[in-house]
XYZ file of C-alpha atoms in Angstrom:
393
model
C 0.000 0.000 0.000
C 1.318 3.435 -0.950
C 2.149 6.139 1.532
C -0.516 8.385 -0.010
C -3.312 5.881 0.596
C -2.086 5.096 4.112
C -1.899 8.761 5.103
C -5.348 9.352 3.619
C -6.946 6.590 5.712
C -5.059 7.708 8.818
C -6.169 11.299 8.299
C -9.798 10.280 7.772
C -9.815 8.189 10.943
C -8.050 10.855 13.017
C -10.541 13.516 11.904
C -13.484 11.257 12.722
C -12.038 10.297 16.120
C -11.408 13.909 17.146
C -14.899 14.924 16.021
C -16.464 12.019 17.963
C -14.451 12.942 21.047
C -15.590 16.575 20.815
C -19.224 15.451 20.548
C -18.856 13.167 23.587
C -17.262 15.957 25.647
C -20.053 18.351 24.649
C -22.710 15.823 25.694
C -20.963 15.232 29.021
C -20.787 18.986 29.700
C -24.489 19.469 28.929
C -25.616 16.499 31.053
C -23.344 17.472 33.939
C -24.491 21.090 33.765
C -28.146 20.037 34.001
C -27.295 17.913 37.051
C -25.464 20.825 38.709
C -28.411 23.133 38.059
C -30.705 20.676 39.832
C -28.322 20.472 42.781
C -27.972 24.249 42.966
C -31.512 24.802 44.225
C -30.320 27.234 46.905
C -28.458 29.352 44.344
C -25.095 29.262 46.127
C -23.197 28.948 42.841
C -23.651 31.247 39.868
C -24.327 29.966 36.372
C -20.750 30.729 35.291
C -19.445 28.684 38.235
C -21.641 25.736 37.260
C -20.464 25.897 33.651
C -16.862 25.977 34.844
C -17.449 22.937 37.068
C -19.010 21.026 34.171
C -16.044 21.876 31.949
C -13.576 20.778 34.638
C -15.364 17.468 35.230
C -15.845 16.537 31.572
C -12.227 15.587 30.618
C -11.876 12.820 33.232
C -15.285 11.341 32.321
C -14.453 11.541 28.616
C -11.278 9.552 29.223
C -13.319 6.733 30.765
C -15.576 6.714 27.707
C -12.649 7.035 25.284
C -12.584 3.333 24.190
C -16.265 3.526 23.263
C -15.609 6.805 21.425
C -12.825 5.196 19.380
C -15.137 2.280 18.588
C -17.824 4.608 17.228
C -15.222 6.625 15.317
C -13.842 3.501 13.658
C -17.322 2.325 12.700
C -18.248 5.737 11.248
C -14.949 6.118 9.390
C -14.984 2.739 7.652
C -18.733 2.941 6.992
C -18.158 6.205 5.112
C -15.315 4.625 3.151
C -17.577 1.684 2.260
C -20.493 3.947 1.301
C -18.312 5.962 -1.084
C -17.008 2.669 -2.601
C -13.446 3.655 -1.695
C -12.974 0.347 0.098
C -14.194 -1.555 -2.943
C -11.739 0.246 -5.204
C -8.918 -0.280 -2.708
C -9.612 -3.991 -2.444
C -9.887 -4.242 -6.248
C -6.423 -2.687 -6.503
C -5.039 -5.633 -4.548
C -4.675 -3.956 -1.159
C -5.373 -6.373 1.690
C -7.779 -5.638 4.523
C -4.947 -5.571 7.049
C -3.111 -2.967 4.996
C -6.228 -0.807 5.036
C -6.605 -1.229 8.800
C -2.937 -0.638 9.648
C -2.992 3.211 9.376
C -6.086 3.480 11.587
C -4.607 1.063 14.130
C -1.370 3.078 14.265
C -3.325 6.291 14.809
C -5.317 4.588 17.574
C -2.108 3.462 19.306
C -0.740 7.007 19.073
C -3.959 8.444 20.513
C -3.864 5.909 23.340
C -0.300 6.878 24.192
C -1.114 10.581 24.188
C -4.181 9.873 26.317
C -2.224 8.659 29.339
C 1.025 10.583 28.777
C -0.362 14.051 28.021
C -4.146 14.186 28.336
C -4.492 12.336 31.662
C -2.279 14.703 33.738
C -4.327 17.669 32.498
C -7.650 15.897 33.156
C -6.457 14.918 36.650
C -5.603 18.524 37.505
C -9.050 19.588 36.288
C -10.721 16.840 38.354
C -8.878 17.946 41.486
C -9.988 21.524 40.955
C -13.544 20.299 40.331
C -13.596 18.517 43.704
C -12.483 21.702 45.451
C -15.282 23.698 43.811
C -17.811 20.972 44.595
C -16.853 21.157 48.266
C -17.068 24.951 48.205
C -20.494 25.282 46.581
C -22.244 22.047 47.517
C -20.655 21.305 50.886
C -19.415 17.893 49.884
C -16.518 16.813 52.046
C -13.220 16.521 50.258
C -10.614 13.985 51.132
C -10.089 13.873 54.913
C -6.993 11.720 54.472
C -3.674 12.771 53.000
C -0.681 10.471 52.596
C 2.857 11.730 52.061
C 6.422 10.627 52.649
C 6.152 12.086 56.188
C 3.276 9.767 57.096
C -0.464 10.183 56.951
C -2.662 13.090 57.947
C -6.320 12.915 58.981
C -8.682 15.839 59.360
C -11.999 15.802 61.184
C -14.535 18.270 62.566
C -16.368 17.571 65.816
C -19.036 19.545 67.603
C -18.119 20.374 71.193
C -20.486 21.816 73.744
C -19.570 25.379 72.808
C -18.364 25.324 69.212
C -16.952 23.219 66.410
C -13.435 21.890 66.841
C -11.010 21.039 64.052
C -8.734 18.096 64.758
C -5.685 17.174 62.672
C -4.096 13.770 63.297
C -0.646 12.782 62.074
C 0.666 9.218 62.274
C 3.860 7.600 61.087
C 2.049 4.453 59.952
C -1.337 2.761 60.106
C -2.989 -0.605 59.717
C -4.462 -1.509 56.336
C -7.979 -0.996 57.709
C -7.121 2.436 59.200
C -8.421 1.433 62.625
C -5.028 1.583 64.362
C -2.322 4.261 64.124
C 1.218 4.356 65.526
C 3.381 7.312 66.641
C 0.451 9.700 66.677
C 0.390 13.477 67.053
C -2.945 15.271 67.427
C -3.475 19.011 66.949
C -6.775 20.553 68.021
C -7.968 23.935 66.789
C -10.923 26.202 67.378
C -13.182 27.363 64.554
C -10.912 30.431 64.298
C -7.897 28.172 63.550
C -6.243 28.772 66.939
C -4.526 25.720 68.370
C -5.839 24.797 71.805
C -3.917 21.618 72.577
C -1.445 19.110 71.272
C -1.379 15.399 72.037
C 1.300 12.797 71.445
C 0.424 9.119 71.765
C 2.141 5.835 71.146
C -0.933 4.347 69.430
C -4.462 5.402 68.503
C -7.317 2.945 68.072
C -10.474 3.932 66.206
C -13.509 2.766 68.146
C -17.165 3.590 67.696
C -17.377 7.382 67.903
C -13.960 7.894 69.517
C -10.218 7.668 69.038
C -8.621 5.880 72.001
C -5.106 7.235 72.546
C -2.656 5.146 74.556
C 0.393 6.432 76.493
C -0.401 10.091 75.956
C 1.430 13.356 76.537
C -0.840 16.384 76.527
C -0.034 20.083 76.160
C -2.738 22.671 76.624
C -2.470 26.225 75.343
C -3.984 29.243 77.081
C -6.933 30.993 75.499
C -6.623 34.502 74.122
C -8.324 35.985 77.190
C -5.970 34.138 79.525
C -2.972 35.284 77.525
C -4.040 38.927 77.867
C -4.599 38.535 81.605
C -1.304 36.736 82.104
C 0.604 39.301 80.059
C -0.470 42.189 82.388
C 2.541 43.317 84.459
C 2.363 42.645 88.222
C 1.790 45.429 90.727
C 4.989 47.261 91.676
C 6.509 45.921 94.887
C 6.324 47.908 98.086
C 9.322 48.878 100.096
C 8.797 45.969 102.481
C 8.572 43.558 99.563
C 11.711 44.952 98.029
C 13.524 44.462 101.315
C 12.361 40.873 101.646
C 12.846 39.807 97.997
C 15.532 40.880 95.557
C 14.378 42.718 92.405
C 15.238 39.689 90.275
C 12.319 37.850 91.842
C 9.905 40.131 89.934
C 11.783 40.222 86.647
C 9.921 37.234 85.186
C 6.482 38.170 83.865
C 4.112 35.249 84.281
C 2.198 33.986 81.273
C 4.873 34.596 78.662
C 5.399 30.833 78.309
C 2.095 29.831 76.694
C 2.804 26.100 76.744
C 2.238 24.459 80.103
C 4.022 21.390 81.308
C 2.892 18.191 79.568
C 0.311 16.008 81.276
C 0.995 12.271 81.322
C -2.004 10.044 80.664
C -2.218 6.292 80.173
C -5.311 6.617 78.017
C -7.344 9.451 76.547
C -10.372 9.538 74.241
C -11.315 12.167 71.694
C -14.601 12.223 69.842
C -14.749 11.514 66.100
C -17.294 10.974 63.382
C -14.893 8.959 61.235
C -15.181 5.259 60.462
C -12.647 2.997 58.729
C -14.876 2.818 55.651
C -15.237 6.583 55.476
C -11.492 7.113 55.836
C -10.654 4.613 53.083
C -13.228 6.175 50.764
C -11.679 9.595 51.369
C -8.402 8.600 49.726
C -7.510 10.842 46.831
C -9.377 9.365 43.860
C -7.083 7.848 41.221
C -8.676 10.140 38.644
C -7.316 13.197 40.480
C -3.689 11.993 40.303
C -1.744 12.374 37.078
C -0.199 9.373 35.358
C 3.365 10.433 36.101
C 2.633 10.985 39.811
C 0.773 7.707 40.315
C 3.837 5.416 40.803
C 5.269 7.568 43.611
C 1.839 7.903 45.235
C 1.374 4.122 45.088
C 4.764 3.647 46.734
C 3.855 6.050 49.543
C 0.550 4.246 50.110
C 2.201 0.852 50.350
C 4.998 2.141 52.590
C 2.338 3.540 54.926
C 0.635 0.150 55.139
C -2.346 0.913 52.889
C -3.659 -1.077 49.969
C -2.938 0.667 46.670
C -4.913 -1.796 44.552
C -7.383 0.769 43.238
C -4.638 3.203 42.211
C -2.431 0.472 40.735
C -5.379 -0.828 38.727
C -6.026 2.670 37.413
C -2.382 3.002 36.365
C -2.488 -0.289 34.476
C -5.742 0.752 32.815
C -4.094 3.913 31.528
C -1.050 2.041 30.230
C -3.280 -0.407 28.351
C -5.182 2.340 26.482
C -3.094 2.022 23.263
C -3.904 -1.707 23.095
C -7.569 -1.117 23.884
C -7.869 1.632 21.276
C -6.324 -0.621 18.630
C -8.781 -3.393 19.511
C -11.703 -0.947 19.286
C -10.624 -0.035 15.744
C -10.644 -3.704 14.737
C -14.090 -4.226 16.266
C -15.521 -1.152 14.566
C -14.031 -2.169 11.229
C -15.399 -5.699 11.517
C -18.947 -4.313 11.659
C -18.624 -1.561 9.049
C -16.339 -2.742 6.226
C -19.029 -4.793 4.514
C -20.568 -3.279 1.340
C -23.642 -1.240 2.181
C -25.580 -2.682 -0.732
C -25.879 -5.826 1.378
C -28.106 -3.821 3.761
C -28.331 -4.253 7.483
C -26.915 -0.830 8.388
C -29.105 -0.599 11.495
C -28.173 -4.095 12.620
C -24.500 -3.302 12.005
C -24.644 -0.199 14.202
C -26.625 -2.006 16.906
C -24.181 -4.928 16.930
C -21.224 -2.555 17.216
C -22.798 -0.622 20.091
C -23.774 -3.799 21.943
C -20.208 -5.092 21.561
C -18.968 -1.845 23.093
C -21.310 -2.215 26.033
C -20.151 -5.831 26.402
C -16.569 -4.589 26.664
C -17.478 -2.080 29.371
C -19.367 -4.746 31.310
C -16.419 -7.130 31.262
C -14.067 -4.246 32.008
C -16.047 -3.189 35.088
C -16.219 -6.814 36.237
C -12.445 -7.223 35.949
C -11.908 -3.914 37.751
C -14.226 -4.916 40.600
C -12.443 -8.250 41.008
C -9.070 -6.536 41.030
C -10.113 -3.808 43.482
C -11.616 -6.361 45.886
C -8.467 -8.484 45.832
C -10.261 -11.541 44.424
C -7.700 -11.640 41.610
C -4.263 -10.015 41.390
C -4.347 -6.413 40.211
C -1.977 -7.123 37.320
C -4.141 -9.985 36.081
C -7.300 -7.866 36.296
C -5.617 -4.993 34.450
C -4.220 -7.167 31.646
C -7.554 -8.958 31.314
C -9.183 -5.672 30.392
C -6.851 -5.302 27.418
C -7.055 -8.976 26.454
C -10.849 -9.092 26.446
C -11.000 -6.263 23.919
C -9.116 -8.460 21.431
C -11.150 -11.535 22.340
C -14.270 -9.650 21.286
C -12.857 -9.618 17.742
C -12.990 -13.417 17.561
């Protein structure tokens, strides 16, 4: 096959794929915008804010639907070539079917590579910004758990008798179920972000409605009113006082040291509304982490004692996109390269769409098995790419 013919087919498929992707993104934006308008019954967010949220959320959703988009693009591209009899002429010239498919498959592999290497980091940044706006306007709690090389950080809000209290918990490591922490430091703040106390504990156990801290050191910090009262200078000494005590005895102004001596406690409880399930669900979603940052984040999770199966599965899914896209081209071509004079255009389109839905069903099944630990993550991830080729048989 000549270079001219190959570049022509590749260009036709690329144009169709980009157009199909733009249509899918537009549909996602419209549907998401309608959903945000329904949620915004109290009018907290303006229309421009809702449009911006829909635009930020669309890229990550479009990436999930990308294999189906490539399938539809391949079907539309080769159906147009068959309708214009270009495929018939090409086959009559002695060009094999595989030579006709090769340019489209190469374009699909290139698009799959760009999807995880370039597009995914941008979509992840947009998704992270979308979550921040969703928390701001709709009050949905963002991730209460953050994991870094320094350990893990938990954030919670509890209602005390007088006011809400913000509690930040840092631990060097944790159990896989997040119900036990080691080397724990707790910082407690008022609603005005003023730290009221600091706790250090050997371990922390999450029980129903409370954190139970064991072997605790506790520092309490004076309130603002106490600090003002303590900072007032003492009354000047009388002559009798000066005779009894040297002046150096009054040189130290009480209250300048805001941190009192640590209290030693064997056990201490602090209230919480967290549960192990809620903490695990509050992990940063894989979709909000770029492809190039995922390996380091997975390493931090595993070093901290957490399961990184969901994030590892997402990474493998991204890497397999070039293979999946190539398989979608073959499936779309198998349904659309027949001459249209044979009829059955509606059945062809229906069969192609049903095959796409079959792929997504098997893909979700493999992902659920991998995330639950029923099968190894690598096996579940590779199965998703393998099943797309098995659908061609």
